[in-house]
Amino acid sequence: MITRTIATCQTQEWQKQLSEAFTSVKSLLEYLKIPKEQFPHWAQAEKDFPLRVPKAFADKMSAGDIHDPLLRQVLPIHEETIPVSGYTDDPLMERDANPTKGLLHKYRSRVLVILGSACAVHCRYCFRRHFPYQDNGLSQQEFNDIVQYVGRFPEVNEVILSGGDPLISSNSRLKRLIDALETLPHVSRIRFHTRTPVVLPDRIDADFISLVENTSLQVVMVLHCNHPQEIDPAFSQAMTHLKQAGVTLLNQSVLLKGVNDNAAVLTQLSEALFSAHILPYYLHLLDPVAGASHFDVEEPIGVSLINELLASLPGYLVPKLVREEANQPSKSPIPLVNESSNSL
Ligand SMILES: *Cc1c(COP(=O)(O)O)cnc(C)c1O
Ligand code: SF4
């Protein structure tokens, strides 16, 4: 049954869906039957970072609901264009951390490879929103340089494909990189950081499954779901295929005001993830990126949400609350006991 579903899915089907994604506020709001007069000021925000939403993701939104938590993540709004002090274009100073094009080496045992800067969806809170999205992917030479760089660091045992979104790359491109990494004896794991299966579940096609099934590397996939409504049967089925192929499935979320800053929603998210064979990994505090301040949830609120989750979920369904800071040896864990909780 499952095999047949995969076999009949055409390899290029996801690319077609990607090319048909909504790319304007007008067309998305029309599709969702929301009068556009309710958003008078989006023009500049849309110009700064264009809208991009595959239909499969729009179909998970509630028609007519301007407050839909999925819509809020992708809709350009007026607040984005108001400068807020402390919010910058490159909060993580990543432009300084890449020794060779397309590679970030911030943490000791793992490197992050940016295969391309495109994504299947544009998330308004993303710290990459100011990066040059029109950049092309890596050339063959740049690709070789990356593999050579990793070869020089025996302590690197894991290569993380990120972006942009690595699953925008074709299966053949991914296979070339995996084949090259397999020749490095100290690399044992490959990890995908991706939101594509959430917004375009058909991306997990038969060729991709056979790619992850046949590599000698252990494969980890870190999904990016922020709200339980993002987990629907098509997504869950894709996750089942990956699990059957031996992939370890984890999820990272960003704590977002008006989307998931609520213990009931986060509890449902953890439960829904686990039903789809995924364990919660990180809950990130927002990076202070210009244009995203209206999504910010203050750290003490994040701490009290995690404490509520600890009281209602098994430990393995509670994500680690972290912040990403420049020049640190890892993500920074947020302590769960602080002065304000002592006084409660
Ligand atoms: C987040 C990140 C990683 C992965 O960190 P983990 O804690 O292993 O998930 C690796 N490199 C960079 C540059 C990162 O930003
Ligand atoms: S990198 Fe991730 S969070 Fe940022 S726009 Fe792409 S999919 Fe969204």
Short mmCIF file of C-alpha atoms and ligand atoms in Angstrom, two decimals:
data_model
loop_
_atom_site.label_atom_id
_atom_site.label_comp_id
_atom_site.label_asym_id
_atom_site.label_seq_id
_atom_site.Cartn_x
_atom_site.Cartn_y
_atom_site.Cartn_z
CA MET A 1 0.00 0.00 0.00
CA ILE A 2 2.67 2.45 1.13
CA THR A 3 5.09 1.29 -1.56
CA ARG A 4 2.50 1.84 -4.22
CA THR A 5 1.79 5.39 -3.06
CA ILE A 6 5.48 6.20 -3.34
CA ALA A 7 5.95 4.46 -6.66
CA THR A 8 3.15 6.35 -8.39
CA CYS A 9 4.38 9.71 -7.14
CA GLN A 10 6.30 11.31 -9.99
CA THR A 11 9.78 12.49 -9.14
CA GLN A 12 9.19 15.96 -10.47
CA GLU A 13 5.76 16.45 -8.93
CA TRP A 14 7.07 18.42 -5.94
CA GLN A 15 9.05 20.74 -8.20
CA LYS A 16 5.90 21.53 -10.13
CA GLN A 17 4.04 22.27 -6.90
CA LEU A 18 6.90 24.47 -5.80
CA SER A 19 6.75 26.49 -8.99
CA GLU A 20 3.02 26.96 -8.46
CA ALA A 21 3.36 28.32 -4.92
CA PHE A 22 1.57 31.55 -4.01
CA THR A 23 3.95 34.47 -4.45
CA SER A 24 1.68 37.43 -3.76
CA VAL A 25 -0.41 38.51 -0.78
CA LYS A 26 -3.27 39.20 -3.14
CA SER A 27 -3.47 35.68 -4.54
CA LEU A 28 -3.06 34.00 -1.15
CA LEU A 29 -5.76 36.15 0.49
CA GLU A 30 -8.10 35.53 -2.41
CA TYR A 31 -7.53 31.80 -2.07
CA LEU A 32 -8.26 31.99 1.66
CA LYS A 33 -11.33 34.20 1.07
CA ILE A 34 -9.99 36.99 3.26
CA PRO A 35 -10.85 40.54 2.12
CA LYS A 36 -7.55 42.26 1.39
CA GLU A 37 -8.82 45.53 2.89
CA GLN A 38 -8.03 43.92 6.26
CA PHE A 39 -4.32 44.34 5.45
CA PRO A 40 -3.88 47.91 4.27
CA HIS A 41 -0.12 48.25 4.77
CA TRP A 42 1.57 45.13 3.47
CA ALA A 43 3.06 46.53 0.25
CA GLN A 44 6.46 47.58 1.60
CA ALA A 45 6.83 44.45 3.78
CA GLU A 46 6.05 42.29 0.76
CA LYS A 47 8.61 44.15 -1.30
CA ASP A 48 11.31 43.70 1.38
CA PHE A 49 10.83 39.92 1.63
CA PRO A 50 8.36 38.45 -0.86
CA LEU A 51 5.60 36.09 0.14
CA ARG A 52 6.05 32.44 -0.77
CA VAL A 53 3.56 29.75 0.26
CA PRO A 54 2.99 26.37 -1.43
CA LYS A 55 -0.65 25.47 -1.88
CA ALA A 56 -0.24 22.39 0.34
CA PHE A 57 0.60 24.73 3.23
CA ALA A 58 -2.20 27.19 2.42
CA ASP A 59 -4.59 24.24 2.54
CA LYS A 60 -3.75 23.74 6.22
CA MET A 61 -4.94 27.28 7.02
CA SER A 62 -8.54 28.08 7.96
CA ALA A 63 -10.33 29.96 5.20
CA GLY A 64 -11.58 33.38 6.26
CA ASP A 65 -9.47 33.54 9.43
CA ILE A 66 -7.03 36.46 9.50
CA HIS A 67 -5.68 35.21 12.82
CA ASP A 68 -4.82 31.74 11.57
CA PRO A 69 -1.52 30.76 13.23
CA LEU A 70 -0.08 29.38 9.98
CA LEU A 71 -1.06 32.44 7.98
CA ARG A 72 0.56 34.67 10.59
CA GLN A 73 3.91 32.97 9.96
CA VAL A 74 3.93 33.82 6.25
CA LEU A 75 1.90 37.00 5.73
CA PRO A 76 3.84 40.27 5.29
CA ILE A 77 2.40 42.87 7.65
CA HIS A 78 2.91 46.52 8.36
CA GLU A 79 4.76 45.95 11.69
CA GLU A 80 7.71 44.44 9.80
CA THR A 81 8.65 47.79 8.35
CA ILE A 82 8.95 49.60 11.71
CA PRO A 83 12.61 49.70 12.88
CA VAL A 84 13.10 48.42 16.45
CA SER A 85 16.38 48.97 18.26
CA GLY A 86 18.40 45.81 18.88
CA TYR A 87 16.92 44.06 15.82
CA THR A 88 19.44 43.82 12.97
CA ASP A 89 19.97 42.27 9.52
CA ASP A 90 22.50 39.66 10.64
CA PRO A 91 21.92 39.04 14.38
CA LEU A 92 24.08 35.91 14.47
CA MET A 93 26.97 37.51 12.60
CA GLU A 94 27.03 34.47 10.37
CA ARG A 95 28.44 36.36 7.48
CA ASP A 96 31.73 36.22 9.41
CA ALA A 97 31.69 32.50 10.23
CA ASN A 98 32.13 30.87 6.85
CA PRO A 99 35.64 29.71 5.99
CA THR A 100 34.62 28.58 2.51
CA LYS A 101 31.53 29.55 0.53
CA GLY A 102 28.43 27.64 1.63
CA LEU A 103 29.92 26.33 4.87
CA LEU A 104 29.53 27.47 8.49
CA HIS A 105 31.82 25.99 11.10
CA LYS A 106 30.76 27.35 14.49
CA TYR A 107 30.56 24.19 16.60
CA ARG A 108 33.38 21.73 17.09
CA SER A 109 32.02 18.38 15.88
CA ARG A 110 29.69 19.49 13.14
CA VAL A 111 29.57 21.83 10.20
CA LEU A 112 26.64 23.38 8.49
CA VAL A 113 26.47 23.33 4.71
CA ILE A 114 24.27 25.80 2.90
CA LEU A 115 23.39 24.14 -0.36
CA GLY A 116 21.38 27.06 -1.66
CA SER A 117 19.54 30.01 -0.23
CA ALA A 118 16.05 29.25 -1.53
CA CYS A 119 13.22 27.94 0.65
CA ALA A 120 9.86 26.37 -0.17
CA VAL A 121 8.17 28.88 2.12
CA HIS A 122 9.16 32.32 3.35
CA CYS A 123 8.76 32.62 7.12
CA ARG A 124 8.44 36.19 8.27
CA TYR A 125 10.41 35.63 11.50
CA CYS A 126 13.39 34.06 9.74
CA PHE A 127 16.85 35.36 10.49
CA ARG A 128 17.78 34.64 6.89
CA ARG A 129 15.18 37.06 5.57
CA HIS A 130 17.86 39.63 4.81
CA PHE A 131 20.17 37.18 3.06
CA PRO A 132 20.45 37.36 -0.71
CA TYR A 133 17.73 34.86 -1.62
CA GLN A 134 18.31 35.20 -5.32
CA ASP A 135 21.80 33.68 -4.98
CA ASN A 136 22.34 30.63 -7.10
CA GLY A 137 23.38 27.32 -5.61
CA LEU A 138 26.99 26.25 -5.28
CA SER A 139 29.21 25.61 -8.26
CA GLN A 140 31.00 22.29 -8.68
CA GLN A 141 34.23 23.89 -7.48
CA GLU A 142 32.60 25.32 -4.35
CA PHE A 143 31.05 21.94 -3.73
CA ASN A 144 34.49 20.28 -3.93
CA ASP A 145 35.98 22.93 -1.64
CA ILE A 146 33.40 22.11 1.02
CA VAL A 147 34.15 18.40 0.90
CA GLN A 148 37.87 19.16 1.06
CA TYR A 149 37.37 21.47 4.03
CA VAL A 150 35.44 18.82 5.97
CA GLY A 151 38.18 16.33 5.10
CA ARG A 152 40.69 18.47 7.00
CA PHE A 153 38.78 18.28 10.32
CA PRO A 154 38.78 14.74 11.75
CA GLU A 155 36.72 15.93 14.75
CA VAL A 156 33.79 16.71 12.45
CA ASN A 157 31.60 13.61 12.43
CA GLU A 158 28.35 15.19 11.31
CA VAL A 159 27.50 17.34 8.31
CA ILE A 160 24.32 19.36 8.58
CA LEU A 161 22.60 20.42 5.39
CA SER A 162 20.77 23.65 5.93
CA GLY A 163 19.96 26.70 3.91
CA GLY A 164 17.80 28.09 2.77
CA ASP A 165 16.32 24.67 2.70
CA PRO A 166 18.39 21.68 1.54
CA LEU A 167 15.33 19.83 0.25
CA ILE A 168 14.92 22.45 -2.45
CA SER A 169 17.92 20.75 -4.05
CA SER A 170 17.23 17.91 -6.43
CA ASN A 171 17.78 14.32 -5.35
CA SER A 172 20.67 13.97 -7.77
CA ARG A 173 22.43 16.97 -6.27
CA LEU A 174 21.92 15.63 -2.76
CA LYS A 175 23.21 12.26 -3.88
CA ARG A 176 26.42 13.81 -5.22
CA LEU A 177 27.11 15.43 -1.87
CA ILE A 178 26.25 12.30 0.11
CA ASP A 179 28.48 10.19 -2.15
CA ALA A 180 31.36 12.61 -1.57
CA LEU A 181 30.85 12.67 2.21
CA GLU A 182 30.78 8.87 2.33
CA THR A 183 34.40 8.91 1.22
CA LEU A 184 35.42 10.78 4.40
CA PRO A 185 35.98 8.12 7.09
CA HIS A 186 35.39 10.47 10.04
CA VAL A 187 31.94 11.59 8.87
CA SER A 188 29.31 9.21 10.23
CA ARG A 189 26.14 11.27 10.13
CA ILE A 190 24.31 13.53 7.77
CA ARG A 191 21.57 15.78 9.06
CA PHE A 192 18.89 17.69 7.13
CA HIS A 193 17.43 20.85 8.63
CA THR A 194 14.28 21.37 6.65
CA ARG A 195 10.81 22.86 6.65
CA THR A 196 9.98 21.67 3.14
CA PRO A 197 8.16 18.43 4.11
CA VAL A 198 5.87 20.53 6.35
CA VAL A 199 4.81 22.83 3.53
CA LEU A 200 5.24 20.38 0.65
CA PRO A 201 4.97 16.76 1.87
CA ASP A 202 5.30 15.39 -1.68
CA ARG A 203 8.99 16.39 -1.53
CA ILE A 204 9.60 13.10 0.30
CA ASP A 205 9.41 11.12 -2.92
CA ALA A 206 10.57 7.62 -3.82
CA ASP A 207 14.02 8.76 -4.98
CA PHE A 208 14.67 10.64 -1.78
CA ILE A 209 13.61 7.63 0.29
CA SER A 210 15.96 5.39 -1.63
CA LEU A 211 18.75 7.94 -1.19
CA VAL A 212 18.47 7.91 2.62
CA GLU A 213 17.89 4.18 2.70
CA ASN A 214 21.01 3.38 0.74
CA THR A 215 23.62 5.69 2.22
CA SER A 216 26.12 4.24 4.68
CA LEU A 217 25.79 7.43 6.76
CA GLN A 218 23.28 7.63 9.58
CA VAL A 219 20.57 10.07 8.61
CA VAL A 220 18.92 12.58 10.93
CA MET A 221 16.18 14.96 9.84
CA VAL A 222 15.28 17.98 11.94
CA LEU A 223 11.87 19.22 10.83
CA HIS A 224 10.58 22.68 11.56
CA CYS A 225 6.95 22.69 12.74
CA ASN A 226 5.64 25.48 14.92
CA HIS A 227 2.00 24.59 15.36
CA PRO A 228 0.00 21.32 15.60
CA GLN A 229 -2.18 22.41 12.67
CA GLU A 230 0.89 21.95 10.43
CA ILE A 231 0.81 18.20 11.05
CA ASP A 232 -1.73 16.65 8.71
CA PRO A 233 -2.12 13.16 7.20
CA ALA A 234 0.05 13.87 4.12
CA PHE A 235 2.91 15.12 6.29
CA SER A 236 2.53 12.23 8.73
CA GLN A 237 2.63 9.73 5.89
CA ALA A 238 5.86 11.25 4.59
CA MET A 239 7.32 10.91 8.10
CA THR A 240 6.25 7.25 8.22
CA HIS A 241 8.18 6.62 4.99
CA LEU A 242 11.27 8.30 6.45
CA LYS A 243 11.00 6.36 9.68
CA GLN A 244 10.71 3.10 7.76
CA ALA A 245 13.85 4.12 5.87
CA GLY A 246 15.69 4.37 9.19
CA VAL A 247 15.82 8.17 9.51
CA THR A 248 15.87 9.68 13.03
CA LEU A 249 13.21 12.41 13.12
CA LEU A 250 13.45 15.49 15.35
CA ASN A 251 11.72 18.88 15.35
CA GLN A 252 12.75 22.42 16.10
CA SER A 253 10.26 25.23 16.62
CA VAL A 254 10.56 28.93 17.11
CA LEU A 255 8.57 30.43 19.98
CA LEU A 256 6.36 32.96 18.21
CA LYS A 257 3.89 35.43 19.65
CA GLY A 258 0.40 34.84 18.31
CA VAL A 259 1.38 31.42 16.91
CA ASN A 260 2.50 29.05 19.66
CA ASP A 261 3.13 31.14 22.80
CA ASN A 262 0.68 29.07 24.77
CA ALA A 263 1.13 25.89 26.82
CA ALA A 264 -1.92 24.14 25.36
CA VAL A 265 -0.70 24.68 21.78
CA LEU A 266 2.84 23.55 22.61
CA THR A 267 1.49 20.46 24.37
CA GLN A 268 -0.64 19.58 21.35
CA LEU A 269 2.36 20.19 19.11
CA SER A 270 4.54 17.74 21.04
CA GLU A 271 1.79 15.13 21.04
CA ALA A 272 1.11 15.57 17.32
CA LEU A 273 4.82 15.37 16.53
CA PHE A 274 5.17 12.14 18.45
CA SER A 275 2.18 10.67 16.62
CA ALA A 276 4.12 11.43 13.44
CA HIS A 277 7.23 9.62 14.85
CA ILE A 278 9.06 12.90 15.60
CA LEU A 279 10.67 13.93 18.90
CA PRO A 280 10.77 17.60 19.93
CA TYR A 281 14.36 18.83 19.94
CA TYR A 282 14.66 22.62 20.31
CA LEU A 283 12.30 25.48 21.06
CA HIS A 284 14.19 28.58 19.93
CA LEU A 285 13.75 32.04 21.31
CA LEU A 286 13.41 34.43 18.40
CA ASP A 287 16.60 35.79 16.84
CA PRO A 288 16.52 39.59 16.97
CA VAL A 289 16.21 40.04 13.24
CA ALA A 290 14.93 43.31 11.84
CA GLY A 291 11.27 43.02 10.83
CA ALA A 292 10.38 40.22 13.26
CA SER A 293 10.08 41.99 16.61
CA HIS A 294 6.30 41.55 16.69
CA PHE A 295 6.89 37.79 17.07
CA ASP A 296 9.08 38.14 20.14
CA VAL A 297 8.17 36.28 23.32
CA GLU A 298 10.17 37.34 26.37
CA GLU A 299 12.49 34.82 27.95
CA PRO A 300 10.63 34.55 31.32
CA ILE A 301 7.44 33.66 29.42
CA GLY A 302 9.35 30.99 27.50
CA VAL A 303 10.64 29.61 30.80
CA SER A 304 7.21 29.43 32.35
CA LEU A 305 5.81 27.74 29.22
CA ILE A 306 8.51 25.06 29.42
CA ASN A 307 7.75 24.55 33.10
CA GLU A 308 4.09 24.04 32.21
CA LEU A 309 5.10 21.49 29.56
CA LEU A 310 7.27 19.66 32.09
CA ALA A 311 4.23 19.34 34.32
CA SER A 312 1.99 17.95 31.58
CA LEU A 313 4.19 15.87 29.25
CA PRO A 314 6.71 13.04 29.54
CA GLY A 315 10.24 14.42 29.63
CA TYR A 316 11.01 13.21 26.12
CA LEU A 317 8.24 15.39 24.67
CA VAL A 318 9.57 18.63 26.19
CA PRO A 319 11.86 20.55 23.80
CA LYS A 320 15.01 22.29 25.06
CA LEU A 321 14.55 26.04 25.29
CA VAL A 322 17.53 27.69 23.62
CA ARG A 323 18.78 30.91 22.20
CA GLU A 324 21.38 31.22 19.48
CA GLU A 325 24.16 33.65 20.28
CA ALA A 326 27.13 34.71 18.25
CA ASN A 327 30.53 33.29 19.26
CA GLN A 328 29.25 30.54 21.57
CA PRO A 329 30.36 26.87 21.38
CA SER A 330 26.74 25.65 21.10
CA LYS A 331 23.16 26.89 21.23
CA SER A 332 22.68 28.52 24.64
CA PRO A 333 20.29 26.60 26.92
CA ILE A 334 17.97 28.88 28.90
CA PRO A 335 18.01 28.08 32.65
CA LEU A 336 14.56 27.03 33.81
CA VAL A 337 14.88 28.41 37.32
CA ASN A 338 15.31 32.15 37.63
CA GLU A 339 14.73 34.90 40.13
CA SER A 340 11.19 35.56 39.03
CA SER A 341 10.18 31.91 39.48
CA ASN A 342 11.68 31.88 43.00
CA SER A 343 9.34 34.62 44.02
CA LEU A 344 6.24 32.83 42.73
C1 LIG B 1 22.41 25.17 15.07
C2 LIG B 1 23.68 24.95 14.40
C3 LIG B 1 24.29 23.69 14.40
C4 LIG B 1 23.65 22.49 15.04
O1 LIG B 1 23.61 22.57 16.43
P1 LIG B 1 23.05 21.34 17.25
O2 LIG B 1 23.04 21.82 18.65
O3 LIG B 1 23.95 20.18 17.01
O4 LIG B 1 21.68 21.06 16.74
C5 LIG B 1 25.51 23.57 13.79
N1 LIG B 1 26.13 24.61 13.18
C6 LIG B 1 25.57 25.83 13.19
C7 LIG B 1 26.29 26.95 12.52
C8 LIG B 1 24.32 26.05 13.78
O5 LIG B 1 23.76 27.26 13.75
S1 SF4 B 2 15.26 29.06 6.45
FE1 SF4 B 2 13.57 27.96 7.43
S2 SF4 B 2 12.57 29.49 8.74
FE2 SF4 B 2 13.84 30.59 7.23
S3 SF4 B 2 12.42 31.08 5.53
FE3 SF4 B 2 13.50 29.16 5.07
S4 SF4 B 2 12.06 27.59 5.79
FE4 SF4 B 2 11.46 29.48 6.79
#
